Structures are given as structure tokens and as C-alpha cells.
Amino acid sequence: MTLAAQILVFAGVFVVLASAVGLLRARDLLTRLHLLTPATTLGAPLIGVGLVLVNGVHLGSGAILATVVLLAVTSPILQSATARLEARHRGEIDEDLPS
């Protein structure tokens, strides 16, 4: 494993573990969503790019990159929708307003 790949993978794992520790301490859903964001938008791409550097460029690397891109694109959308639904449930957002 090259040094650059090791640094990327370890940095990604550190971000994911730090987010997981924060999730254990969080009490409500909105705080948990806030703490989950770095794991999905920073940790997973760092790990994915590090794995691509280790494996070299081939079909498996394409699958890793496709998974990382899909996660990075859909995760903020899903987290935003979940937070909006929770805010509506709490009554912080008016039901009559358009989405």
C-alpha cells in the first residue's frame, strides 16, 4: 500500500470513527444527522479514493468510485429530507408551506 493511500484510508477511518463517537453522545435526531454528515461526505470518499490507489485502475475501482459518488450525492439529500420531516413533526415548520 502506498503512503498516499494509507494516509487517505486512515484519515477516512478517523473521520468515520469520530462521527460514530459523536453519534453515541447525541441525544436527538437533528444532532445525529449533523454528526453523520462528515462520515458520508468526507470519510467515505477518502476511504474510497485510498482503496482505488491501492487497487489500481480497473473495473473494481470503477465500482468503488461509483459507490462513493452515489453516497456523496444522495446522502445530503436524504439527510435534508429527514431533517425537514423531523422539523415538521416537531411543529417547527408550518404544514401549509410548500416543500
mmCIF file of C-alpha atoms in Angstrom:
data_model
loop_
_atom_site.group_PDB
_atom_site.id
_atom_site.type_symbol
_atom_site.label_atom_id
_atom_site.label_comp_id
_atom_site.label_asym_id
_atom_site.label_seq_id
_atom_site.Cartn_x
_atom_site.Cartn_y
_atom_site.Cartn_z
ATOM 1 C CA MET A 1 0.000 0.000 0.000
ATOM 2 C CA THR A 2 1.439 3.360 -0.956
ATOM 3 C CA LEU A 3 1.921 6.090 1.598
ATOM 4 C CA ALA A 4 -0.710 8.328 -0.041
ATOM 5 C CA ALA A 5 -3.265 5.502 0.028
ATOM 6 C CA GLN A 6 -2.520 4.776 3.680
ATOM 7 C CA ILE A 7 -2.928 8.420 4.631
ATOM 8 C CA LEU A 8 -6.244 8.674 2.767
ATOM 9 C CA VAL A 9 -7.672 5.472 4.222
ATOM 10 C CA PHE A 10 -6.569 6.253 7.779
ATOM 11 C CA ALA A 11 -7.897 9.821 7.531
ATOM 12 C CA GLY A 12 -11.225 8.490 6.272
ATOM 13 C CA VAL A 13 -11.421 5.898 9.024
ATOM 14 C CA PHE A 14 -10.601 8.579 11.606
ATOM 15 C CA VAL A 15 -13.428 10.791 10.319
ATOM 16 C CA VAL A 16 -15.900 7.894 10.386
ATOM 17 C CA LEU A 17 -14.861 6.848 13.907
ATOM 18 C CA ALA A 18 -15.051 10.428 15.187
ATOM 19 C CA SER A 19 -18.555 10.718 13.728
ATOM 20 C CA ALA A 20 -19.539 7.410 15.332
ATOM 21 C CA VAL A 21 -18.347 8.557 18.754
ATOM 22 C CA GLY A 22 -20.324 11.764 18.307
ATOM 23 C CA LEU A 23 -23.407 9.784 17.321
ATOM 24 C CA LEU A 24 -23.189 7.802 20.545
ATOM 25 C CA ARG A 25 -23.289 11.009 22.563
ATOM 26 C CA ALA A 26 -26.006 12.793 20.556
ATOM 27 C CA ARG A 27 -29.481 12.841 22.014
ATOM 28 C CA ASP A 28 -31.829 13.985 19.265
ATOM 29 C CA LEU A 29 -32.261 13.189 15.591
ATOM 30 C CA LEU A 30 -31.161 16.552 14.206
ATOM 31 C CA THR A 31 -27.888 16.434 16.130
ATOM 32 C CA ARG A 32 -27.269 12.888 14.929
ATOM 33 C CA LEU A 33 -27.875 13.942 11.327
ATOM 34 C CA HIS A 34 -25.450 16.815 11.781
ATOM 35 C CA LEU A 35 -22.785 14.462 13.117
ATOM 36 C CA LEU A 36 -23.399 11.891 10.379
ATOM 37 C CA THR A 37 -22.608 14.348 7.583
ATOM 38 C CA PRO A 38 -18.774 14.203 7.829
ATOM 39 C CA ALA A 39 -18.807 10.403 7.665
ATOM 40 C CA THR A 40 -20.768 10.346 4.427
ATOM 41 C CA THR A 41 -19.348 13.409 2.683
ATOM 42 C CA LEU A 42 -15.722 13.226 3.780
ATOM 43 C CA GLY A 43 -14.918 9.864 5.374
ATOM 44 C CA ALA A 44 -16.326 7.577 2.686
ATOM 45 C CA PRO A 45 -14.736 9.469 -0.243
ATOM 46 C CA LEU A 46 -11.342 9.466 1.483
ATOM 47 C CA ILE A 47 -11.544 5.718 2.055
ATOM 48 C CA GLY A 48 -12.794 5.131 -1.500
ATOM 49 C CA VAL A 49 -10.008 7.130 -3.134
ATOM 50 C CA GLY A 50 -7.443 5.401 -0.928
ATOM 51 C CA LEU A 51 -8.767 1.987 -1.968
ATOM 52 C CA VAL A 52 -8.637 2.979 -5.632
ATOM 53 C CA LEU A 53 -4.987 3.967 -5.199
ATOM 54 C CA VAL A 54 -4.263 0.590 -3.613
ATOM 55 C CA ASN A 55 -6.112 -1.489 -6.225
ATOM 56 C CA GLY A 56 -5.081 0.433 -9.306
ATOM 57 C CA VAL A 57 -7.388 1.378 -12.136
ATOM 58 C CA HIS A 58 -9.705 -1.462 -13.219
ATOM 59 C CA LEU A 59 -13.371 -2.435 -13.062
ATOM 60 C CA GLY A 60 -13.375 -2.912 -9.287
ATOM 61 C CA SER A 61 -12.016 0.599 -8.824
ATOM 62 C CA GLY A 62 -14.821 1.905 -11.009
ATOM 63 C CA ALA A 63 -17.348 0.208 -8.736
ATOM 64 C CA ILE A 64 -15.710 1.771 -5.679
ATOM 65 C CA LEU A 65 -15.782 5.230 -7.255
ATOM 66 C CA ALA A 66 -19.393 4.794 -8.393
ATOM 67 C CA THR A 67 -20.409 3.830 -4.854
ATOM 68 C CA VAL A 68 -18.564 6.793 -3.344
ATOM 69 C CA VAL A 69 -20.109 9.236 -5.822
ATOM 70 C CA LEU A 70 -23.594 7.809 -5.250
ATOM 71 C CA LEU A 71 -23.153 8.112 -1.481
ATOM 72 C CA ALA A 72 -21.745 11.642 -1.699
ATOM 73 C CA VAL A 73 -24.603 12.810 -3.952
ATOM 74 C CA THR A 74 -27.569 11.140 -2.260
ATOM 75 C CA SER A 75 -26.569 11.406 1.391
ATOM 76 C CA PRO A 76 -27.040 15.189 1.777
ATOM 77 C CA ILE A 77 -30.402 14.966 0.025
ATOM 78 C CA LEU A 78 -31.608 12.165 2.292
ATOM 79 C CA GLN A 79 -30.325 13.910 5.406
ATOM 80 C CA SER A 80 -32.046 17.156 4.425
ATOM 81 C CA ALA A 81 -35.334 15.371 3.762
ATOM 82 C CA THR A 82 -35.106 13.535 7.086
ATOM 83 C CA ALA A 83 -34.362 16.765 8.967
ATOM 84 C CA ARG A 84 -37.267 18.539 7.256
ATOM 85 C CA LEU A 85 -39.633 15.705 8.164
ATOM 86 C CA GLU A 86 -38.477 15.797 11.790
ATOM 87 C CA ALA A 87 -38.876 19.583 11.929
ATOM 88 C CA ARG A 88 -42.412 19.249 10.566
ATOM 89 C CA HIS A 89 -43.148 16.559 13.144
ATOM 90 C CA ARG A 90 -41.920 18.861 15.923
ATOM 91 C CA GLY A 91 -44.051 21.707 14.599
ATOM 92 C CA GLU A 92 -41.083 23.916 13.730
ATOM 93 C CA ILE A 93 -42.178 24.123 10.080
ATOM 94 C CA ASP A 94 -45.670 25.128 9.026
ATOM 95 C CA GLU A 95 -47.582 22.252 7.393
ATOM 96 C CA ASP A 96 -49.095 24.571 4.783
ATOM 97 C CA LEU A 97 -45.785 25.751 3.347
ATOM 98 C CA PRO A 98 -44.660 24.085 0.134
ATOM 99 C CA SER A 99 -41.768 21.649 0.361
#
